[in-house]
Tab-separated table of C-alpha atoms in Angstrom:
chain	number	residue	atom	x	y	z
A	28	MET	CA	34.746	27.528	5.841
A	29	PRO	CA	36.512	28.624	9.053
A	30	GLY	CA	40.174	29.339	8.507
A	31	PRO	CA	42.913	31.723	9.638
A	32	SER	CA	41.773	34.918	11.349
A	33	ASN	CA	41.390	37.958	9.113
A	34	THR	CA	40.466	41.637	9.329
A	35	LEU	CA	37.773	43.766	7.730
A	36	LEU	CA	39.114	47.082	6.400
A	37	ILE	CA	36.301	49.607	5.878
A	38	GLU	CA	36.866	53.370	5.826
A	39	GLY	CA	34.523	55.931	7.367
A	40	SER	CA	33.276	56.979	10.812
A	41	PHE	CA	30.786	54.901	12.718
A	42	GLU	CA	28.034	57.493	12.259
A	43	GLU	CA	28.621	57.855	8.526
A	44	LEU	CA	28.701	54.115	7.859
A	45	THR	CA	25.680	53.445	10.051
A	46	ASP	CA	23.655	56.090	8.248
A	47	GLU	CA	24.805	54.753	4.881
A	48	LEU	CA	23.761	51.162	5.724
A	49	ALA	CA	20.417	52.332	7.152
A	50	HIS	CA	19.718	54.196	3.912
A	51	TYR	CA	20.625	51.073	1.912
A	52	ILE	CA	18.249	48.931	4.008
A	53	ASP	CA	15.441	51.430	3.434
A	54	GLU	CA	16.054	51.306	-0.319
A	55	ILE	CA	15.749	47.517	-0.369
A	56	LYS	CA	12.571	47.752	1.682
A	57	LYS	CA	11.050	50.084	-0.890
A	58	LYS	CA	11.896	47.685	-3.688
A	59	GLN	CA	10.264	44.877	-1.699
A	60	GLY	CA	7.185	46.996	-0.982
A	61	GLU	CA	7.954	47.424	2.722
A	62	GLU	CA	7.780	51.160	3.342
A	63	ASN	CA	6.052	51.116	6.724
A	64	THR	CA	9.143	52.186	8.700
A	65	SER	CA	12.436	53.949	7.952
A	66	VAL	CA	15.500	52.610	9.706
A	67	GLN	CA	17.455	55.723	8.773
A	68	ALA	CA	14.845	57.965	10.374
A	69	GLU	CA	14.845	55.884	13.547
A	70	ILE	CA	18.610	55.821	14.071
A	71	THR	CA	19.381	59.472	13.215
A	72	PRO	CA	18.337	60.924	16.623
A	73	LEU	CA	20.035	58.027	18.408
A	74	LEU	CA	23.326	58.733	16.643
A	75	GLU	CA	23.040	62.434	17.469
A	76	GLN	CA	22.639	61.516	21.138
A	77	GLY	CA	25.595	59.112	21.032
A	78	GLN	CA	23.411	56.061	21.697
A	79	LYS	CA	25.390	53.756	19.415
A	80	ASP	CA	24.125	50.432	20.764
A	81	ASP	CA	20.501	51.536	20.454
A	82	ALA	CA	21.187	52.600	16.876
A	83	LEU	CA	22.855	49.246	16.172
A	84	LYS	CA	19.866	47.423	17.608
A	85	LYS	CA	17.563	49.181	15.136
A	86	LEU	CA	20.013	48.478	12.311
A	87	VAL	CA	20.415	44.780	13.132
A	88	ASN	CA	16.678	44.247	13.567
A	89	GLY	CA	16.115	45.782	10.144
A	90	SER	CA	18.933	43.801	8.524
A	91	THR	CA	16.716	40.801	7.780
A	92	ILE	CA	15.868	42.531	4.498
A	93	LEU	CA	19.519	42.207	3.435
A	94	ASN	CA	18.708	38.633	2.388
A	95	ALA	CA	16.900	40.267	-0.535
A	96	ALA	CA	19.927	42.388	-1.504
A	97	PRO	CA	21.295	41.860	-5.034
A	98	GLU	CA	23.793	39.032	-5.215
A	99	LYS	CA	26.689	41.322	-6.124
A	100	GLU	CA	25.999	43.585	-3.133
A	101	PHE	CA	25.083	40.933	-0.562
A	102	ILE	CA	28.531	40.202	0.919
A	103	ALA	CA	29.566	43.880	0.977
A	104	ALA	CA	26.361	44.875	2.817
A	105	TYR	CA	26.721	42.172	5.450
A	106	ASN	CA	30.448	42.861	5.897
A	107	LEU	CA	29.617	46.492	6.610
A	108	LEU	CA	27.038	45.421	9.193
A	109	VAL	CA	29.574	43.092	10.847
A	110	HIS	CA	32.145	45.887	10.876
A	111	LEU	CA	29.714	48.177	12.698
A	112	VAL	CA	28.622	45.707	15.382
A	113	ARG	CA	32.261	44.824	16.103
A	114	GLN	CA	32.712	48.368	17.388
A	115	SER	CA	30.218	47.707	20.167
A	116	PRO	CA	31.380	46.374	23.536
A	117	ASN	CA	28.227	44.213	23.448
A	118	LEU	CA	29.068	42.204	20.339
A	119	ASP	CA	27.293	39.103	21.670
A	120	ARG	CA	24.075	41.097	21.740
A	121	PHE	CA	23.982	41.544	17.954
A	122	LEU	CA	25.778	38.634	16.292
A	123	PRO	CA	23.154	35.958	17.111
A	124	LYS	CA	20.517	37.933	15.138
A	125	ILE	CA	22.883	38.315	12.178
A	126	CYS	CA	23.680	34.586	12.233
A	127	GLN	CA	19.969	33.825	12.381
A	128	ASN	CA	19.375	35.996	9.306
A	129	LEU	CA	22.146	34.235	7.404
A	130	SER	CA	20.655	30.842	8.280
A	131	GLN	CA	17.473	31.816	6.441
A	132	PRO	CA	17.020	31.508	2.657
A	133	ILE	CA	18.728	34.179	0.536
A	134	THR	CA	15.735	35.211	-1.572
A	135	SER	CA	17.738	37.270	-4.050
A	136	SER	CA	19.851	34.259	-5.083
A	137	PRO	CA	18.296	30.854	-4.339
A	138	ALA	CA	21.009	29.026	-6.285
A	139	ASN	CA	24.061	30.782	-4.817
A	140	GLY	CA	22.497	31.863	-1.529
A	141	PRO	CA	24.116	29.173	0.671
A	142	GLY	CA	27.556	30.046	-0.694
A	143	LEU	CA	26.977	33.753	-0.028
A	144	ALA	CA	25.768	33.076	3.520
A	145	LEU	CA	28.714	30.759	4.246
A	146	SER	CA	31.119	33.406	3.001
A	147	VAL	CA	29.776	35.979	5.479
A	148	LEU	CA	29.519	33.495	8.355
A	149	THR	CA	33.087	32.345	7.720
A	150	THR	CA	34.242	35.959	7.849
A	151	ILE	CA	32.454	36.463	11.168
A	152	PHE	CA	33.979	33.255	12.562
A	153	ASN	CA	37.494	34.195	11.524
A	154	ILE	CA	37.499	37.802	12.754
A	155	LEU	CA	36.484	36.727	16.256
A	156	PRO	CA	39.277	35.842	18.718
A	157	SER	CA	39.885	32.087	18.859
A	158	ASP	CA	38.786	31.888	22.509
A	159	ASN	CA	35.595	33.918	21.991
A	160	ASP	CA	32.685	31.598	22.749
A	161	THR	CA	30.518	33.515	20.262
A	162	ARG	CA	32.320	31.451	17.673
A	163	TYR	CA	30.250	28.506	18.947
A	164	HIS	CA	26.993	30.164	17.864
A	165	VAL	CA	28.493	31.193	14.532
A	166	PHE	CA	29.567	27.608	13.928
A	167	LEU	CA	26.031	26.376	14.647
A	168	ALA	CA	24.769	28.833	12.020
A	169	ILE	CA	27.355	27.476	9.569
A	170	LEU	CA	26.046	23.969	10.261
A	171	ARG	CA	22.490	25.053	9.509
A	172	VAL	CA	23.529	26.527	6.164
A	173	VAL	CA	25.656	23.487	5.290
A	174	ARG	CA	22.719	21.239	6.116
A	175	SER	CA	20.318	23.194	3.918
A	176	SER	CA	22.756	23.146	0.998
A	177	SER	CA	24.129	19.592	1.417
A	178	THR	CA	27.743	20.810	1.348
A	179	PHE	CA	29.141	18.723	4.211
A	180	GLU	CA	32.234	17.894	2.149
A	181	ASN	CA	33.370	21.521	2.496
A	182	LEU	CA	33.105	21.284	6.280
A	183	LYS	CA	34.861	17.947	6.844
A	184	SER	CA	38.376	19.336	6.604
A	185	GLN	CA	37.663	21.795	9.418
A	186	LEU	CA	36.333	19.212	11.874
A	187	GLN	CA	39.891	18.265	12.813
A	188	ASN	CA	40.008	21.585	14.698
A	189	LEU	CA	36.777	20.965	16.602
A	190	ASP	CA	38.332	19.608	19.813
A	191	SER	CA	40.690	22.571	20.157
A	192	TRP	CA	37.837	25.006	19.462
A	193	ILE	CA	35.657	23.408	22.123
A	194	ALA	CA	38.510	23.616	24.629
A	195	GLN	CA	39.078	27.298	23.809
A	196	TRP	CA	35.372	28.116	24.089
A	197	GLU	CA	35.110	26.183	27.394
A	198	THR	CA	31.846	24.728	26.155
A	199	ASP	CA	29.776	22.733	28.663
A	200	GLU	CA	28.472	19.206	27.991
A	201	GLU	CA	25.005	20.327	26.907
A	202	ASP	CA	26.357	22.716	24.272
A	203	GLN	CA	28.878	20.118	23.130
A	204	ARG	CA	26.059	17.650	22.678
A	205	LYS	CA	24.095	20.175	20.619
A	206	LEU	CA	27.153	20.753	18.435
A	207	TYR	CA	27.883	17.041	17.921
A	208	LEU	CA	24.254	16.353	17.052
A	209	GLY	CA	24.290	19.215	14.567
A	210	ILE	CA	27.296	17.686	12.829
A	211	ALA	CA	25.715	14.215	12.958
A	212	ASP	CA	22.534	15.535	11.323
A	213	VAL	CA	24.454	17.259	8.547
A	214	ALA	CA	26.631	14.198	7.936
A	215	GLU	CA	23.658	11.830	7.864
A	216	GLU	CA	21.725	13.933	5.364
A	217	SER	CA	24.833	14.085	3.184
A	218	GLY	CA	25.155	10.293	3.177
A	219	GLU	CA	28.213	10.292	5.457
A	220	VAL	CA	26.792	7.599	7.730
A	221	GLU	CA	30.106	6.691	9.381
A	222	GLN	CA	30.801	10.318	10.319
A	223	ALA	CA	27.219	10.678	11.543
A	224	TYR	CA	27.629	7.624	13.774
A	225	LEU	CA	30.929	8.834	15.241
A	226	TYR	CA	29.417	12.177	16.244
A	227	LEU	CA	26.351	10.437	17.657
A	228	LEU	CA	28.722	8.503	19.921
A	229	ARG	CA	30.413	11.735	20.962
A	230	ALA	CA	27.022	13.229	21.786
A	231	LEU	CA	26.153	10.182	23.901
A	232	ARG	CA	29.432	10.495	25.815
A	233	THR	CA	28.469	13.990	26.992
A	234	LEU	CA	25.590	12.527	29.015
A	235	THR	CA	26.390	11.889	32.670
A	236	LEU	CA	25.416	8.742	34.554
A	237	ASP	CA	22.522	10.633	36.154
A	238	GLU	CA	21.255	11.637	32.689
A	239	ALA	CA	21.666	8.184	31.148
A	240	SER	CA	18.052	7.210	31.834
A	241	SER	CA	16.500	10.465	30.612
A	242	GLU	CA	14.185	10.604	27.615
A	243	GLU	CA	16.824	12.510	25.635
A	244	ALA	CA	19.424	9.849	26.429
A	245	ARG	CA	17.044	7.064	25.430
A	246	SER	CA	16.248	8.774	22.130
A	247	LEU	CA	19.926	9.291	21.303
A	248	ALA	CA	20.831	5.756	22.372
A	249	SER	CA	18.132	4.242	20.148
A	250	ARG	CA	19.246	6.367	17.226
A	251	ALA	CA	22.902	5.360	17.657
A	252	LEU	CA	21.954	1.692	18.032
A	253	LYS	CA	19.907	1.689	14.821
A	254	SER	CA	22.673	3.550	13.005
A	255	ALA	CA	25.281	0.982	14.074
A	256	LEU	CA	23.079	-1.978	13.139
A	257	SER	CA	22.013	-0.532	9.787
A	258	HIS	CA	25.482	0.468	8.637
A	259	PRO	CA	26.513	-2.362	6.269
A	260	THR	CA	30.221	-2.171	7.136
A	261	HIS	CA	30.085	-1.476	10.880
A	262	TYR	CA	30.961	-4.612	12.839
A	263	ASP	CA	32.384	-3.451	16.184
A	264	PHE	CA	29.727	-2.735	18.822
A	265	GLN	CA	31.935	-2.609	21.902
A	266	ASP	CA	32.332	1.177	21.755
A	267	LEU	CA	28.545	1.477	21.768
A	268	ILE	CA	27.571	-1.134	24.337
A	269	ALA	CA	29.968	0.309	26.933
A	270	LEU	CA	28.114	3.658	27.091
A	271	ASP	CA	25.825	4.358	30.059
A	272	PRO	CA	22.829	5.511	27.958
A	273	ILE	CA	23.050	2.255	25.967
A	274	GLN	CA	23.231	0.200	29.145
A	275	ALA	CA	20.139	2.046	30.370
A	276	LEU	CA	18.228	0.532	27.433
A	277	ARG	CA	18.491	-2.804	29.236
A	278	LYS	CA	15.554	-1.602	31.345
A	279	SER	CA	13.844	0.998	29.156
A	280	ASP	CA	14.045	-0.893	25.840
A	281	ALA	CA	14.989	-4.485	26.604
A	282	THR	CA	14.240	-5.772	23.087
A	283	SER	CA	16.628	-3.317	21.431
A	284	PHE	CA	19.322	-4.082	23.972
A	285	GLU	CA	18.868	-7.827	23.415
A	286	LEU	CA	19.377	-7.333	19.678
A	287	LEU	CA	22.524	-5.293	20.312
A	288	GLU	CA	23.947	-8.047	22.516
A	289	ILE	CA	23.311	-10.583	19.755
A	290	PHE	CA	25.253	-8.479	17.241
A	291	SER	CA	27.942	-7.842	19.799
A	292	SER	CA	28.771	-11.436	20.701
A	293	GLU	CA	26.252	-14.053	19.537
A	294	LEU	CA	25.736	-16.133	16.376
A	295	LEU	CA	23.277	-16.347	13.499
A	296	ASP	CA	21.172	-18.982	15.262
A	297	ASP	CA	20.575	-16.512	18.093
A	298	TYR	CA	19.457	-13.853	15.615
A	299	THR	CA	16.966	-16.199	13.939
A	300	ASP	CA	15.631	-17.178	17.383
A	301	PHE	CA	15.246	-13.476	18.202
A	302	LYS	CA	13.286	-12.897	15.011
A	303	ASP	CA	10.983	-15.807	15.754
A	304	GLU	CA	10.374	-14.535	19.264
A	305	HIS	CA	9.793	-10.925	18.164
A	306	ASP	CA	7.985	-11.463	14.898
A	307	GLY	CA	7.680	-8.244	12.866
A	308	TRP	CA	9.653	-6.139	15.369
A	309	ILE	CA	12.636	-5.628	13.043
A	310	GLU	CA	10.421	-4.121	10.340
A	311	GLU	CA	8.516	-1.983	12.861
A	312	GLN	CA	11.804	-0.373	13.919
A	313	GLY	CA	12.628	0.560	10.330
A	314	LEU	CA	15.572	-1.851	10.182
A	315	ASP	CA	16.518	-3.708	7.003
A	316	ASP	CA	16.391	-7.446	7.712
A	317	ALA	CA	18.528	-8.238	4.630
A	318	ILE	CA	21.355	-6.004	5.894
A	319	LEU	CA	21.107	-7.475	9.390
A	320	TYR	CA	21.134	-11.068	8.084
A	321	ARG	CA	24.199	-10.426	5.946
A	322	LYS	CA	26.055	-8.701	8.776
A	323	MET	CA	25.149	-11.461	11.225
A	324	ARG	CA	26.470	-14.131	8.858
A	325	LEU	CA	29.802	-12.317	8.534
A	326	LEU	CA	30.049	-11.835	12.306
A	327	THR	CA	29.217	-15.501	12.870
A	328	LEU	CA	31.978	-16.574	10.503
A	329	ALA	CA	34.392	-14.228	12.292
A	330	SER	CA	33.495	-15.820	15.627
A	331	LEU	CA	33.994	-19.331	14.217
A	332	ALA	CA	37.437	-18.349	12.943
A	333	ALA	CA	38.424	-16.833	16.291
A	334	SER	CA	37.224	-19.781	18.371
A	335	THR	CA	38.660	-22.697	16.398
A	336	SER	CA	41.801	-24.214	17.889
A	337	THR	CA	42.985	-25.914	14.705
A	338	ARG	CA	43.199	-22.696	12.655
A	339	SER	CA	41.109	-24.315	9.927
A	340	LEU	CA	37.377	-24.552	9.248
A	341	PRO	CA	35.769	-27.224	7.089
A	342	TYR	CA	33.326	-25.931	4.489
A	343	GLN	CA	30.521	-28.042	5.924
A	344	HIS	CA	31.005	-26.465	9.350
A	345	ILE	CA	30.776	-22.976	7.855
A	346	ALA	CA	27.723	-23.875	5.759
A	347	LYS	CA	25.855	-25.166	8.800
A	348	ALA	CA	26.674	-22.149	11.003
A	349	LEU	CA	25.782	-19.616	8.280
A	350	GLN	CA	22.674	-21.541	7.137
A	351	ILE	CA	23.825	-21.527	3.506
A	352	PRO	CA	24.425	-24.111	0.756
A	353	SER	CA	27.953	-25.557	0.630
A	354	GLU	CA	28.534	-24.052	-2.809
A	355	ASP	CA	28.133	-20.533	-1.311
A	356	VAL	CA	30.779	-20.991	1.383
A	357	GLU	CA	33.691	-19.611	-0.640
A	358	MET	CA	31.730	-16.466	-1.532
A	359	TRP	CA	31.034	-15.754	2.156
A	360	VAL	CA	34.635	-16.449	3.149
A	361	ILE	CA	35.821	-13.962	0.526
A	362	ASP	CA	33.323	-11.408	1.854
A	363	VAL	CA	34.468	-11.816	5.463
A	364	ILE	CA	38.096	-11.363	4.356
A	365	ARG	CA	37.150	-8.215	2.409
A	366	ALA	CA	35.383	-6.909	5.503
A	367	GLY	CA	38.682	-7.144	7.386
A	368	LEU	CA	37.272	-9.491	10.029
A	369	VAL	CA	39.494	-12.466	9.186
A	370	GLU	CA	42.638	-13.204	7.186
A	371	GLY	CA	43.279	-16.565	5.568
A	372	LYS	CA	43.060	-18.583	2.371
A	373	LEU	CA	40.781	-21.192	0.890
A	374	SER	CA	41.912	-24.770	0.341
A	375	GLN	CA	39.604	-26.021	-2.376
A	376	LEU	CA	41.398	-29.354	-2.448
A	377	ASN	CA	40.576	-30.069	1.197
A	378	SER	CA	37.383	-27.950	1.330
A	379	THR	CA	38.688	-25.982	4.309
A	380	PHE	CA	39.314	-22.357	5.196
A	381	LEU	CA	42.858	-21.914	6.553
A	382	ILE	CA	42.897	-19.056	9.090
A	383	HIS	CA	45.923	-16.770	9.358
A	384	ARG	CA	44.441	-14.086	11.616
A	385	SER	CA	41.142	-13.609	13.401
A	386	THR	CA	39.806	-11.130	15.923
A	387	TYR	CA	37.449	-11.722	18.822
A	388	ARG	CA	34.233	-9.689	18.572
A	389	VAL	CA	34.107	-9.405	22.361
A	390	PHE	CA	36.771	-10.247	24.910
A	391	GLY	CA	35.391	-11.606	28.171
A	392	GLU	CA	35.809	-14.543	30.527
A	393	LYS	CA	35.054	-17.082	27.801
A	394	GLN	CA	37.686	-15.608	25.495
A	395	TRP	CA	40.264	-15.474	28.305
A	396	THR	CA	39.605	-19.179	28.913
A	397	GLU	CA	40.163	-19.911	25.211
A	398	VAL	CA	43.381	-17.905	25.198
A	399	GLN	CA	44.577	-19.738	28.317
A	400	GLY	CA	43.844	-23.059	26.644
A	401	ARG	CA	45.796	-22.060	23.541
A	402	LEU	CA	48.702	-20.791	25.627
A	403	ASP	CA	48.753	-24.078	27.556
A	404	THR	CA	48.793	-25.988	24.266
A	405	TRP	CA	51.596	-23.832	22.914
A	406	ARG	CA	53.536	-24.216	26.161
A	407	SER	CA	53.173	-28.004	26.016
A	408	SER	CA	54.318	-27.968	22.409
A	409	LEU	CA	57.303	-25.780	23.225
A	410	GLU	CA	58.197	-27.946	26.201
A	411	GLY	CA	58.096	-31.000	23.913
A	412	ILE	CA	60.307	-29.273	21.377
A	413	LEU	CA	62.739	-28.159	24.094
A	414	SER	CA	62.834	-31.698	25.461
A	415	VAL	CA	63.703	-33.101	22.039
A	416	VAL	CA	66.335	-30.400	21.507
A	417	ARG	CA	67.806	-31.086	24.946
A	418	LEU	CA	67.997	-34.852	24.300
A	419	GLU	CA	69.604	-34.317	20.920
A	420	ARG	CA	72.078	-31.896	22.434
A	421	GLU	CA	73.020	-34.396	25.140
A	422	LYS	CA	73.339	-37.117	22.487
A	423	VAL	CA	75.671	-34.941	20.426
A	424	ILE	CA	77.761	-34.155	23.503
A	425	ARG	CA	78.044	-37.857	24.357
A	426	GLU	CA	79.029	-38.672	20.796
A	427	LYS	CA	81.731	-36.028	20.834
A	428	GLU	CA	83.039	-37.236	24.198
A	429	ARG	CA	83.167	-40.830	22.875
A	430	GLU	CA	84.992	-39.682	19.731
A	431	LEU	CA	87.497	-37.742	21.849
A	432	ARG	CA	88.135	-40.754	24.061
A	433	GLU	CA	88.699	-42.985	21.031
A	434	LEU	CA	91.025	-40.399	19.523
A	435	ASP	CA	92.986	-40.098	22.759
A	436	GLY	CA	93.226	-43.904	22.923
A	437	ARG	CA	94.598	-44.125	19.411
A	438	VAL	CA	97.076	-41.322	20.063
A	439	ASN	CA	98.318	-42.900	23.323
A	440	GLY	CA	98.559	-46.342	21.691
A	441	ASN	CA	100.780	-45.040	18.906
A	442	SER	CA	103.084	-43.209	21.369
A	443	GLY	CA	103.709	-46.427	23.445
A	444	GLY	CA	104.698	-48.463	20.349
A	445	VAL	CA	107.806	-46.348	19.684
A	446	GLY	CA	109.558	-47.415	22.946
A	447	MET	CA	108.760	-51.151	22.733
A	448	GLY	CA	109.879	-51.878	19.180
A	449	GLY	CA	113.219	-53.256	17.956
A	450	GLY	CA	114.722	-49.932	17.169
A	451	ARG	CA	118.026	-48.636	18.417
A	452	ARG	CA	118.284	-48.116	22.101
A	453	PRO	CA	119.752	-44.865	23.356
A	454	ARG	CA	123.430	-45.040	24.210
A	455	GLU	CA	124.145	-44.975	27.873
A	456	ILE	CA	126.681	-42.461	29.053
A	457	ASP	CA	128.593	-42.912	32.237
A	458	ALA	CA	128.630	-39.562	33.941
A	459	GLY	CA	130.503	-40.821	37.060
A	460	ALA	CA	133.778	-39.339	38.332
A	461	ASP	CA	137.084	-40.842	37.365
């Protein structure tokens, strides 16, 4: 897989190495029964005349046969070819053909062929400067090999560098879309449905508003919509519904868009009504009704939890909304908690679900109204609490003032009693003059 840049060290002059590789290609051709032309004979006069690029063209065109080279010699032969074409100022002229060859089956080693091809392609990728846009085409070839060999796991660790690579290559939107779709295809075939969906979204985001109604945009939008609906653990559709190509489905594919809106913000009753109105449509689209029913039940329960003002849901309320027997309520509550849509606990004694945390599936005018109502309720409650606290505080202050007055009265009363009693009176002293 792509990694740090490296260097190929091969000794010999260009002419000597070119002649040596041409001879090797001719030998493989003989073994494969293809002796109609000799690459060595064709390039010899070109090398003598100093026509290096013309000689390389003959060499690269004949290099397809290298896919039949013995397994032990395969990488060395291709590395020599890469070393030679790197000496041309027109590198972009030759590398696409080499990448195309490596994307084809390696007939000499069907079992290890993909690994051999990836090794050479990785070498090509890493010896190119990081800002060389030829790396883009090499990466596409790597994707084709990974797809044919189902080795997406080996590529995943490198995808963290994709954004920086795209910036360095200055790739336009169309090429970005091609790259994202290539990754999505590989991920989907490898069973990485979440990764596939994420790169489908990235591909959709490369489409401009003017392109949102194109046939390509409609195809991608439908694919992303089905992927989101079919994924058993994908519950957030806001990232999808906000995209222009998805919004364009409102006119070009109104039924699909209606279904997406139901999963985005509506309840199970709306889904069953949709099914009745569009009988057989779900199956015609290749969607699994069992998966959709299960997901819709979980989303409905999440909406109930988010909209209740009491932070508790009776079992009978849940059973009615989810169209299930009362004895199945606890199982569905546990499932919605596991899905991360709601947090809470079951009260079997009271047959209620106590909600600790819930999340709105969509946040619009209705949800703002609910939040305002809750805030008003909380404010009223807080004002009531503050009023009680204020009254108690005033009561305490009055009590303390009363106690202080009583204490002062007792103190003053005791002080007056000393002068009025029958004790000794102070002796008077005459301070007058004689």
